[in-house]
Amino acid sequence: MAAPSTATSTAGARPPRIPSASGLPGWSHSLGFAADGSGFALLAQCTETRCEQGVAVLDKGARRWRPVKSPLPDVTGDLGITVGLTVLGPGRAVIIDQSEEWTRPARTWFTRDNGRTWTRGSTEPKGRTATVPEGALLTDECLKLEPDLSYCARNRLLVVLPGTGEHRVLERQPPLKGILVPAGDVARDALFVSGLDASGRPALAKSEDRGRTWQVTRLTEPGKGSWGFRVVEAGPDRLFAAQPGQLPEEEGVKNGLHAIHTSTDGGRTWTRVWAYRKGVEPLSILGDLVAATDGRVTVYGESGVWHSTDGAHTFRSTSGTRAPAGSVTHTPLGWLWTDSYGNGQYRISADGVRWHGFTVGERAE
């Protein structure tokens, strides 16, 4: 669901220099960046009865983050923070709330001027679109719940337009069954969505023209119990797809890692290179798998950081601790690491090898 990457040859690239901002009001979440180095973060100051929500902005080339007038209402009671922010390009971002009633559209707020003004909207689709423009957010809309109302039974893909923040229905949906999940937006206009193939097995569909047409890709041994796939780029035509999934209860993890697949033809065909085995780490994955320019593949999990130097066939730990190691997502500016404890600690890297650390917001209580 993230904005598209701008993956190019970044081997040995210095990490972006993001300034720290420990004096902002509240703890930070939903941090995101555009390719030009500008960024947004949501802030929250919470007591037992109320959370005040805010927004901080980093302008292109700026040395300081600045708090902006927030469009977000305070949250009362024990509802917690239910909004998320996605950067849609330089100076542009959308904040999306979660409606308590699945049949009602949720609230949204969009800015095109670095948070100086915000436009109120909703997740209700406003027409259709034939493509997923560069910078757009690919998300989904639940159309029908399971009988017990616990899970979505049928959904469709929506596109959040980067110029307006409006939601549109993607005209040509991927030819997959089950729940459609955006699985990655990588270089050269390649979009991936996960779901089920005609036989009911986990599958990926790829579009090479920004969503106008789709082809179901071939996976060897896709396995079952999957929650979808997350595709990242590891160089020209080389991709990796992490497959989170439900592991046996005795493993004691919430974010299980079911398998890892690789492709050397741009995602047309996939080979499974790693699969869950009882008690063998990495048993979990938080965020995206990191494919560094030095050839290493790294998994951040619930019990530490796990590195592979043989294309994700085997992994080893380089840390003596066994605790949550944070999570990594790929942004248009590079790999973004977030700590696991809400302390406002972040790291960013252009190549997955060299990292720059910074702090945004107060430490969460």
mmCIF file of C-alpha atoms in Angstrom:
data_model
loop_
_atom_site.group_PDB
_atom_site.id
_atom_site.type_symbol
_atom_site.label_atom_id
_atom_site.label_comp_id
_atom_site.label_asym_id
_atom_site.label_seq_id
_atom_site.Cartn_x
_atom_site.Cartn_y
_atom_site.Cartn_z
ATOM 1 C CA MET A 1 0.000 0.000 0.000
ATOM 2 C CA ALA A 2 2.965 2.309 0.116
ATOM 3 C CA ALA A 3 3.698 4.870 -2.555
ATOM 4 C CA PRO A 4 5.894 3.575 -5.371
ATOM 5 C CA SER A 5 9.592 3.228 -4.873
ATOM 6 C CA THR A 6 12.132 5.107 -6.898
ATOM 7 C CA ALA A 7 14.552 2.206 -6.973
ATOM 8 C CA THR A 8 17.673 2.941 -8.957
ATOM 9 C CA SER A 9 21.318 2.002 -8.584
ATOM 10 C CA THR A 10 21.958 3.025 -4.963
ATOM 11 C CA ALA A 11 24.910 0.765 -4.168
ATOM 12 C CA GLY A 12 27.100 2.556 -1.649
ATOM 13 C CA ALA A 13 24.745 5.540 -1.508
ATOM 14 C CA ARG A 14 24.878 7.705 1.572
ATOM 15 C CA PRO A 15 21.723 7.582 3.683
ATOM 16 C CA PRO A 16 19.439 10.628 3.554
ATOM 17 C CA ARG A 17 20.146 13.110 6.356
ATOM 18 C CA ILE A 18 16.869 13.529 8.215
ATOM 19 C CA PRO A 19 16.956 15.985 11.152
ATOM 20 C CA SER A 20 15.812 14.920 14.597
ATOM 21 C CA ALA A 21 12.909 16.683 16.327
ATOM 22 C CA SER A 22 12.582 15.542 19.913
ATOM 23 C CA GLY A 23 10.715 18.694 20.990
ATOM 24 C CA LEU A 24 7.535 18.080 19.015
ATOM 25 C CA PRO A 25 4.319 17.712 21.068
ATOM 26 C CA GLY A 26 3.507 14.013 21.456
ATOM 27 C CA TRP A 27 4.832 10.679 20.199
ATOM 28 C CA SER A 28 5.103 10.105 16.478
ATOM 29 C CA HIS A 29 3.593 7.460 14.200
ATOM 30 C CA SER A 30 2.778 6.985 10.500
ATOM 31 C CA LEU A 31 6.052 8.617 9.451
ATOM 32 C CA GLY A 32 6.538 8.870 5.674
ATOM 33 C CA PHE A 33 8.731 10.555 3.062
ATOM 34 C CA ALA A 34 8.618 11.687 -0.553
ATOM 35 C CA ALA A 35 11.514 11.163 -2.968
ATOM 36 C CA ASP A 36 12.695 14.779 -2.540
ATOM 37 C CA GLY A 37 13.304 14.294 1.206
ATOM 38 C CA SER A 38 10.191 16.052 2.450
ATOM 39 C CA GLY A 39 8.074 14.177 4.965
ATOM 40 C CA PHE A 40 5.091 13.971 7.299
ATOM 41 C CA ALA A 41 4.454 12.446 10.713
ATOM 42 C CA LEU A 42 1.371 12.091 12.874
ATOM 43 C CA LEU A 43 1.658 13.024 16.550
ATOM 44 C CA ALA A 44 -0.405 12.021 19.575
ATOM 45 C CA GLN A 45 -0.515 13.172 23.195
ATOM 46 C CA CYS A 46 -2.637 10.771 25.214
ATOM 47 C CA THR A 47 -4.015 10.631 28.738
ATOM 48 C CA GLU A 48 -6.350 8.030 30.210
ATOM 49 C CA THR A 49 -9.386 9.812 28.743
ATOM 50 C CA ARG A 50 -8.235 11.753 25.678
ATOM 51 C CA CYS A 51 -5.695 11.786 22.848
ATOM 52 C CA GLU A 52 -4.784 15.058 21.147
ATOM 53 C CA GLN A 53 -3.721 14.401 17.557
ATOM 54 C CA GLY A 54 -1.318 16.500 15.535
ATOM 55 C CA VAL A 55 0.804 16.639 12.384
ATOM 56 C CA ALA A 56 4.468 17.519 11.816
ATOM 57 C CA VAL A 57 5.996 18.369 8.435
ATOM 58 C CA LEU A 58 9.541 18.317 7.089
ATOM 59 C CA ASP A 59 9.907 20.617 4.085
ATOM 60 C CA LYS A 60 12.365 19.786 1.305
ATOM 61 C CA GLY A 61 15.886 20.663 2.438
ATOM 62 C CA ALA A 62 14.684 21.940 5.824
ATOM 63 C CA ARG A 63 16.784 21.511 8.957
ATOM 64 C CA ARG A 64 13.792 21.309 11.277
ATOM 65 C CA TRP A 65 10.431 19.607 11.462
ATOM 66 C CA ARG A 66 7.535 21.990 12.036
ATOM 67 C CA PRO A 67 4.186 21.296 13.687
ATOM 68 C CA VAL A 68 1.240 22.361 11.528
ATOM 69 C CA LYS A 69 -2.381 23.052 12.308
ATOM 70 C CA SER A 70 -3.927 19.617 12.548
ATOM 71 C CA PRO A 71 -7.253 18.737 10.905
ATOM 72 C CA LEU A 72 -7.656 15.803 13.285
ATOM 73 C CA PRO A 73 -10.175 15.854 16.135
ATOM 74 C CA ASP A 74 -9.248 14.726 19.627
ATOM 75 C CA VAL A 75 -10.006 11.112 20.466
ATOM 76 C CA THR A 76 -11.922 10.520 23.689
ATOM 77 C CA GLY A 77 -12.465 7.411 25.744
ATOM 78 C CA ASP A 78 -10.485 4.249 25.055
ATOM 79 C CA LEU A 79 -10.737 4.191 21.241
ATOM 80 C CA GLY A 80 -7.021 4.802 20.756
ATOM 81 C CA ILE A 81 -5.471 6.212 17.588
ATOM 82 C CA THR A 82 -7.321 5.008 14.488
ATOM 83 C CA VAL A 83 -5.827 7.192 11.736
ATOM 84 C CA GLY A 84 -2.931 6.556 9.395
ATOM 85 C CA LEU A 85 -1.006 8.835 7.042
ATOM 86 C CA THR A 86 0.395 8.092 3.585
ATOM 87 C CA VAL A 87 2.696 10.422 1.656
ATOM 88 C CA LEU A 88 1.513 10.783 -1.963
ATOM 89 C CA GLY A 89 4.421 12.860 -3.248
ATOM 90 C CA PRO A 90 6.314 16.090 -2.459
ATOM 91 C CA GLY A 91 4.101 18.210 -0.217
ATOM 92 C CA ARG A 92 1.145 15.828 -0.557
ATOM 93 C CA ALA A 93 -0.300 13.408 1.979
ATOM 94 C CA VAL A 94 -3.597 11.801 2.909
ATOM 95 C CA ILE A 95 -4.801 10.914 6.401
ATOM 96 C CA ILE A 96 -7.358 8.099 6.505
ATOM 97 C CA ASP A 97 -9.518 7.310 9.520
ATOM 98 C CA GLN A 98 -11.164 3.972 10.285
ATOM 99 C CA SER A 99 -14.941 3.979 10.555
ATOM 100 C CA GLU A 100 -16.439 2.020 13.450
ATOM 101 C CA GLU A 101 -19.155 0.802 11.084
ATOM 102 C CA TRP A 102 -17.793 -0.996 8.032
ATOM 103 C CA THR A 103 -20.762 0.064 5.866
ATOM 104 C CA ARG A 104 -20.026 3.777 6.374
ATOM 105 C CA PRO A 105 -17.209 5.577 4.529
ATOM 106 C CA ALA A 106 -14.395 6.731 6.797
ATOM 107 C CA ARG A 107 -13.161 10.306 7.026
ATOM 108 C CA THR A 108 -10.084 11.517 5.140
ATOM 109 C CA TRP A 109 -7.986 14.699 5.065
ATOM 110 C CA PHE A 110 -5.729 15.669 2.147
ATOM 111 C CA THR A 111 -3.019 18.304 1.760
ATOM 112 C CA ARG A 112 -1.130 19.403 -1.339
ATOM 113 C CA ASP A 113 0.828 22.251 0.305
ATOM 114 C CA ASN A 114 2.909 20.613 3.060
ATOM 115 C CA GLY A 115 0.113 20.703 5.617
ATOM 116 C CA ARG A 116 -0.699 24.396 5.386
ATOM 117 C CA THR A 117 -4.269 23.569 4.340
ATOM 118 C CA TRP A 118 -6.306 20.360 4.470
ATOM 119 C CA THR A 119 -9.316 19.220 2.435
ATOM 120 C CA ARG A 120 -11.904 17.051 4.174
ATOM 121 C CA GLY A 121 -13.123 13.979 2.281
ATOM 122 C CA SER A 122 -14.083 10.351 2.751
ATOM 123 C CA THR A 123 -13.174 6.881 1.578
ATOM 124 C CA GLU A 124 -16.350 6.649 -0.509
ATOM 125 C CA PRO A 125 -15.224 6.110 -4.140
ATOM 126 C CA LYS A 126 -15.796 9.046 -6.489
ATOM 127 C CA GLY A 127 -16.011 7.264 -9.834
ATOM 128 C CA ARG A 128 -13.449 5.017 -11.499
ATOM 129 C CA THR A 129 -9.906 5.157 -12.787
ATOM 130 C CA ALA A 130 -8.171 3.023 -15.406
ATOM 131 C CA THR A 131 -4.716 3.351 -13.874
ATOM 132 C CA VAL A 132 -2.803 3.710 -10.627
ATOM 133 C CA PRO A 133 -0.918 6.995 -11.186
ATOM 134 C CA GLU A 134 2.639 7.351 -9.931
ATOM 135 C CA GLY A 135 2.506 8.346 -6.286
ATOM 136 C CA ALA A 136 -1.030 7.001 -5.797
ATOM 137 C CA LEU A 137 -2.020 4.728 -2.933
ATOM 138 C CA LEU A 138 -3.517 1.356 -3.813
ATOM 139 C CA THR A 139 -5.900 0.289 -1.067
ATOM 140 C CA ASP A 140 -9.089 -1.766 -0.735
ATOM 141 C CA GLU A 141 -12.765 -1.519 0.169
ATOM 142 C CA CYS A 142 -14.683 -4.293 1.929
ATOM 143 C CA LEU A 143 -17.914 -5.109 0.107
ATOM 144 C CA LYS A 144 -19.176 -8.001 2.235
ATOM 145 C CA LEU A 145 -18.394 -9.380 5.692
ATOM 146 C CA GLU A 146 -18.266 -12.984 6.837
ATOM 147 C CA PRO A 147 -21.506 -14.189 8.510
ATOM 148 C CA ASP A 148 -20.021 -13.675 11.997
ATOM 149 C CA LEU A 149 -18.980 -10.126 10.984
ATOM 150 C CA SER A 150 -15.367 -10.806 12.067
ATOM 151 C CA TYR A 151 -13.597 -10.674 8.694
ATOM 152 C CA CYS A 152 -14.096 -9.289 5.218
ATOM 153 C CA ALA A 153 -15.436 -11.890 2.784
ATOM 154 C CA ARG A 154 -15.169 -9.882 -0.441
ATOM 155 C CA ASN A 155 -13.393 -6.655 -1.363
ATOM 156 C CA ARG A 156 -12.205 -4.576 -4.309
ATOM 157 C CA LEU A 157 -9.214 -2.340 -4.964
ATOM 158 C CA LEU A 158 -9.404 1.441 -4.725
ATOM 159 C CA VAL A 159 -6.915 4.076 -5.864
ATOM 160 C CA VAL A 160 -6.230 7.192 -3.796
ATOM 161 C CA LEU A 161 -5.317 9.874 -6.341
ATOM 162 C CA PRO A 162 -2.122 11.801 -5.537
ATOM 163 C CA GLY A 163 -3.495 15.094 -6.845
ATOM 164 C CA THR A 164 -6.733 15.225 -4.860
ATOM 165 C CA GLY A 165 -6.701 12.464 -2.225
ATOM 166 C CA GLU A 166 -9.986 11.155 -3.660
ATOM 167 C CA HIS A 167 -10.758 7.435 -3.761
ATOM 168 C CA ARG A 168 -11.577 5.838 -7.116
ATOM 169 C CA VAL A 169 -12.478 2.251 -8.023
ATOM 170 C CA LEU A 170 -9.803 0.570 -10.145
ATOM 171 C CA GLU A 171 -11.630 -0.336 -13.365
ATOM 172 C CA ARG A 172 -9.809 -3.590 -14.071
ATOM 173 C CA GLN A 173 -9.448 -5.671 -10.934
ATOM 174 C CA PRO A 174 -6.760 -8.410 -10.798
ATOM 175 C CA PRO A 175 -8.016 -11.863 -11.909
ATOM 176 C CA LEU A 176 -7.723 -13.371 -8.424
ATOM 177 C CA LYS A 177 -10.174 -14.858 -5.946
ATOM 178 C CA GLY A 178 -10.414 -14.283 -2.220
ATOM 179 C CA ILE A 179 -9.349 -11.090 -0.497
ATOM 180 C CA LEU A 180 -7.229 -8.815 -2.702
ATOM 181 C CA VAL A 181 -4.213 -7.307 -0.919
ATOM 182 C CA PRO A 182 -1.831 -4.731 -2.449
ATOM 183 C CA ALA A 183 1.558 -6.478 -2.426
ATOM 184 C CA GLY A 184 4.050 -3.945 -3.719
ATOM 185 C CA ASP A 185 4.723 -1.080 -6.109
ATOM 186 C CA VAL A 186 8.265 -1.422 -7.448
ATOM 187 C CA ALA A 187 10.287 0.179 -10.217
ATOM 188 C CA ARG A 188 9.450 0.110 -13.922
ATOM 189 C CA ASP A 189 5.690 0.498 -13.327
ATOM 190 C CA ALA A 190 5.317 -2.987 -11.817
ATOM 191 C CA LEU A 191 2.374 -3.393 -9.432
ATOM 192 C CA PHE A 192 1.658 -6.557 -7.456
ATOM 193 C CA VAL A 193 -1.530 -7.732 -5.742
ATOM 194 C CA SER A 194 -1.973 -10.964 -3.809
ATOM 195 C CA GLY A 195 -5.026 -13.203 -3.545
ATOM 196 C CA LEU A 196 -5.967 -16.748 -4.552
ATOM 197 C CA ASP A 197 -5.676 -18.408 -7.947
ATOM 198 C CA ALA A 198 -8.390 -20.520 -9.594
ATOM 199 C CA SER A 199 -7.391 -23.544 -7.493
ATOM 200 C CA GLY A 200 -7.585 -21.597 -4.244
ATOM 201 C CA ARG A 201 -3.826 -21.378 -3.625
ATOM 202 C CA PRO A 202 -2.042 -18.133 -2.651
ATOM 203 C CA ALA A 203 -1.094 -16.233 -5.788
ATOM 204 C CA LEU A 204 0.309 -12.962 -7.101
ATOM 205 C CA ALA A 205 -0.988 -10.867 -9.984
ATOM 206 C CA LYS A 206 1.320 -8.410 -11.741
ATOM 207 C CA SER A 207 0.568 -5.309 -13.795
ATOM 208 C CA GLU A 208 3.253 -3.752 -15.978
ATOM 209 C CA ASP A 209 1.084 -0.810 -17.093
ATOM 210 C CA ARG A 210 -0.066 0.747 -13.818
ATOM 211 C CA GLY A 211 -3.182 -1.377 -13.420
ATOM 212 C CA ARG A 212 -4.608 -1.347 -16.949
ATOM 213 C CA THR A 213 -3.987 -5.089 -17.383
ATOM 214 C CA TRP A 214 -3.028 -7.923 -15.030
ATOM 215 C CA GLN A 215 -1.386 -11.335 -15.340
ATOM 216 C CA VAL A 216 -1.332 -14.059 -12.684
ATOM 217 C CA THR A 217 2.276 -15.053 -12.014
ATOM 218 C CA ARG A 218 3.499 -18.590 -11.421
ATOM 219 C CA LEU A 219 4.692 -19.566 -7.940
ATOM 220 C CA THR A 220 6.367 -22.860 -7.090
ATOM 221 C CA GLU A 221 5.146 -24.230 -3.746
ATOM 222 C CA PRO A 222 3.151 -21.174 -2.607
ATOM 223 C CA GLY A 223 1.935 -22.981 0.511
ATOM 224 C CA LYS A 224 -1.216 -22.328 2.517
ATOM 225 C CA GLY A 225 -2.148 -20.257 5.543
ATOM 226 C CA SER A 226 -0.889 -17.088 3.875
ATOM 227 C CA TRP A 227 -1.834 -13.505 4.673
ATOM 228 C CA GLY A 228 -0.658 -12.331 1.290
ATOM 229 C CA PHE A 229 2.745 -11.284 -0.063
ATOM 230 C CA ARG A 230 5.057 -8.274 0.194
ATOM 231 C CA VAL A 231 7.268 -7.724 -2.876
ATOM 232 C CA VAL A 232 10.532 -5.722 -2.793
ATOM 233 C CA GLU A 233 13.190 -5.095 -5.426
ATOM 234 C CA ALA A 234 16.756 -6.434 -5.125
ATOM 235 C CA GLY A 235 18.235 -5.154 -8.384
ATOM 236 C CA PRO A 236 17.419 -5.277 -12.101
ATOM 237 C CA ASP A 237 14.733 -7.945 -12.602
ATOM 238 C CA ARG A 238 15.502 -9.516 -9.184
ATOM 239 C CA LEU A 239 12.662 -9.464 -6.675
ATOM 240 C CA PHE A 240 11.870 -11.044 -3.326
ATOM 241 C CA ALA A 241 8.404 -11.744 -1.944
ATOM 242 C CA ALA A 242 7.904 -12.350 1.763
ATOM 243 C CA GLN A 243 4.830 -14.427 2.600
ATOM 244 C CA PRO A 244 3.541 -13.743 6.133
ATOM 245 C CA GLY A 245 1.240 -16.403 7.507
ATOM 246 C CA GLN A 246 -0.274 -18.081 10.541
ATOM 247 C CA LEU A 247 2.196 -20.398 12.280
ATOM 248 C CA PRO A 248 1.349 -23.119 14.826
ATOM 249 C CA GLU A 249 0.356 -21.657 18.182
ATOM 250 C CA GLU A 250 3.316 -23.256 19.958
ATOM 251 C CA GLU A 251 5.732 -21.021 18.058
ATOM 252 C CA GLY A 252 4.425 -18.087 20.089
ATOM 253 C CA VAL A 253 4.551 -15.438 17.346
ATOM 254 C CA LYS A 254 1.864 -13.074 16.064
ATOM 255 C CA ASN A 255 3.477 -12.014 12.791
ATOM 256 C CA GLY A 256 4.518 -15.367 11.399
ATOM 257 C CA LEU A 257 6.770 -15.756 8.346
ATOM 258 C CA HIS A 258 5.424 -18.535 6.153
ATOM 259 C CA ALA A 259 7.837 -18.425 3.202
ATOM 260 C CA ILE A 260 10.165 -16.314 1.042
ATOM 261 C CA HIS A 261 10.100 -16.428 -2.760
ATOM 262 C CA THR A 262 12.425 -14.933 -5.360
ATOM 263 C CA SER A 263 12.087 -13.993 -9.023
ATOM 264 C CA THR A 264 14.804 -13.318 -11.587
ATOM 265 C CA ASP A 265 12.488 -12.340 -14.459
ATOM 266 C CA GLY A 266 10.818 -9.274 -12.989
ATOM 267 C CA GLY A 267 8.069 -11.180 -11.188
ATOM 268 C CA ARG A 268 6.666 -13.331 -13.973
ATOM 269 C CA THR A 269 7.709 -16.547 -12.235
ATOM 270 C CA TRP A 270 8.683 -17.227 -8.633
ATOM 271 C CA THR A 271 10.709 -19.874 -6.793
ATOM 272 C CA ARG A 272 10.368 -20.545 -3.088
ATOM 273 C CA VAL A 273 13.795 -20.304 -1.441
ATOM 274 C CA TRP A 274 12.833 -20.449 2.236
ATOM 275 C CA ALA A 275 9.925 -22.041 4.103
ATOM 276 C CA TYR A 276 8.835 -22.303 7.722
ATOM 277 C CA ARG A 277 10.282 -25.172 9.710
ATOM 278 C CA LYS A 278 9.437 -25.847 13.338
ATOM 279 C CA GLY A 279 11.575 -23.751 15.645
ATOM 280 C CA VAL A 280 13.830 -22.421 12.865
ATOM 281 C CA GLU A 281 14.278 -18.642 12.748
ATOM 282 C CA PRO A 282 13.232 -16.270 11.367
ATOM 283 C CA LEU A 283 9.779 -17.282 12.574
ATOM 284 C CA SER A 284 8.286 -13.810 12.167
ATOM 285 C CA ILE A 285 8.560 -10.674 10.057
ATOM 286 C CA LEU A 286 7.725 -7.069 10.934
ATOM 287 C CA GLY A 287 7.255 -4.858 7.880
ATOM 288 C CA ASP A 288 9.105 -5.546 4.630
ATOM 289 C CA LEU A 289 11.993 -7.858 3.913
ATOM 290 C CA VAL A 290 15.138 -5.749 3.257
ATOM 291 C CA ALA A 291 17.055 -6.544 0.050
ATOM 292 C CA ALA A 292 20.312 -4.585 0.349
ATOM 293 C CA THR A 293 22.579 -3.600 -2.518
ATOM 294 C CA ASP A 294 25.434 -5.687 -1.062
ATOM 295 C CA GLY A 295 23.375 -8.853 -1.642
ATOM 296 C CA ARG A 296 22.238 -9.390 1.930
ATOM 297 C CA VAL A 297 18.607 -10.162 2.706
ATOM 298 C CA THR A 298 17.432 -9.116 6.170
ATOM 299 C CA VAL A 299 14.335 -9.984 8.171
ATOM 300 C CA TYR A 300 13.308 -7.870 11.174
ATOM 301 C CA GLY A 301 11.240 -10.049 13.470
ATOM 302 C CA GLU A 302 9.790 -10.474 16.930
ATOM 303 C CA SER A 303 12.981 -12.138 18.197
ATOM 304 C CA GLY A 304 15.722 -10.083 16.558
ATOM 305 C CA VAL A 305 17.335 -9.354 13.213
ATOM 306 C CA TRP A 306 18.152 -12.179 10.818
ATOM 307 C CA HIS A 307 20.583 -11.864 7.900
ATOM 308 C CA SER A 308 21.132 -14.002 4.816
ATOM 309 C CA THR A 309 24.107 -13.876 2.444
ATOM 310 C CA ASP A 310 22.925 -16.690 0.148
ATOM 311 C CA GLY A 311 19.776 -15.250 -1.350
ATOM 312 C CA ALA A 312 17.458 -15.982 1.615
ATOM 313 C CA HIS A 313 18.154 -19.731 1.660
ATOM 314 C CA THR A 314 19.610 -19.585 5.196
ATOM 315 C CA PHE A 315 19.669 -16.959 7.932
ATOM 316 C CA ARG A 316 21.750 -16.184 11.009
ATOM 317 C CA SER A 317 21.445 -13.672 13.820
ATOM 318 C CA THR A 318 24.122 -11.045 14.419
ATOM 319 C CA SER A 319 22.614 -9.861 17.683
ATOM 320 C CA GLY A 320 22.838 -11.420 21.122
ATOM 321 C CA THR A 321 19.362 -10.242 22.101
ATOM 322 C CA ARG A 322 16.074 -11.987 21.347
ATOM 323 C CA ALA A 323 13.501 -9.198 21.339
ATOM 324 C CA PRO A 324 11.389 -7.261 18.817
ATOM 325 C CA ALA A 325 13.831 -5.571 16.462
ATOM 326 C CA GLY A 326 11.637 -2.874 14.954
ATOM 327 C CA SER A 327 10.132 -2.923 11.475
ATOM 328 C CA VAL A 328 11.256 -1.713 8.052
ATOM 329 C CA THR A 329 9.199 -0.398 5.133
ATOM 330 C CA HIS A 330 10.366 0.860 1.768
ATOM 331 C CA THR A 331 9.552 4.491 1.008
ATOM 332 C CA PRO A 332 10.341 6.585 -2.092
ATOM 333 C CA LEU A 333 13.309 7.974 -0.102
ATOM 334 C CA GLY A 334 14.660 4.561 0.930
ATOM 335 C CA TRP A 335 14.324 1.917 3.639
ATOM 336 C CA LEU A 336 12.735 3.302 6.814
ATOM 337 C CA TRP A 337 13.237 1.492 10.135
ATOM 338 C CA THR A 338 10.917 2.177 13.085
ATOM 339 C CA ASP A 339 11.573 0.972 16.629
ATOM 340 C CA SER A 340 9.165 -1.460 18.271
ATOM 341 C CA TYR A 341 8.469 0.467 21.454
ATOM 342 C CA GLY A 342 7.004 3.802 20.357
ATOM 343 C CA ASN A 343 10.115 5.744 21.359
ATOM 344 C CA GLY A 344 10.225 7.899 18.231
ATOM 345 C CA GLN A 345 13.465 6.273 17.071
ATOM 346 C CA TYR A 346 13.974 5.864 13.319
ATOM 347 C CA ARG A 347 16.707 4.969 10.849
ATOM 348 C CA ILE A 348 16.781 5.483 7.085
ATOM 349 C CA SER A 349 18.943 3.978 4.345
ATOM 350 C CA ALA A 350 19.232 4.425 0.588
ATOM 351 C CA ASP A 351 20.879 1.030 0.017
ATOM 352 C CA GLY A 352 19.907 -1.155 2.993
ATOM 353 C CA VAL A 353 23.556 -1.158 4.140
ATOM 354 C CA ARG A 354 24.360 2.260 5.608
ATOM 355 C CA TRP A 355 21.827 3.854 7.938
ATOM 356 C CA HIS A 356 21.221 7.278 9.475
ATOM 357 C CA GLY A 357 19.378 7.497 12.809
ATOM 358 C CA PHE A 358 17.029 10.283 13.943
ATOM 359 C CA THR A 359 14.281 10.960 16.494
ATOM 360 C CA VAL A 360 10.838 12.472 15.936
ATOM 361 C CA GLY A 361 8.513 13.375 18.808
ATOM 362 C CA GLU A 362 8.486 12.641 22.493
ATOM 363 C CA ARG A 363 8.887 9.174 23.915
ATOM 364 C CA ALA A 364 5.592 7.305 24.277
ATOM 365 C CA GLU A 365 4.532 6.456 27.821
#
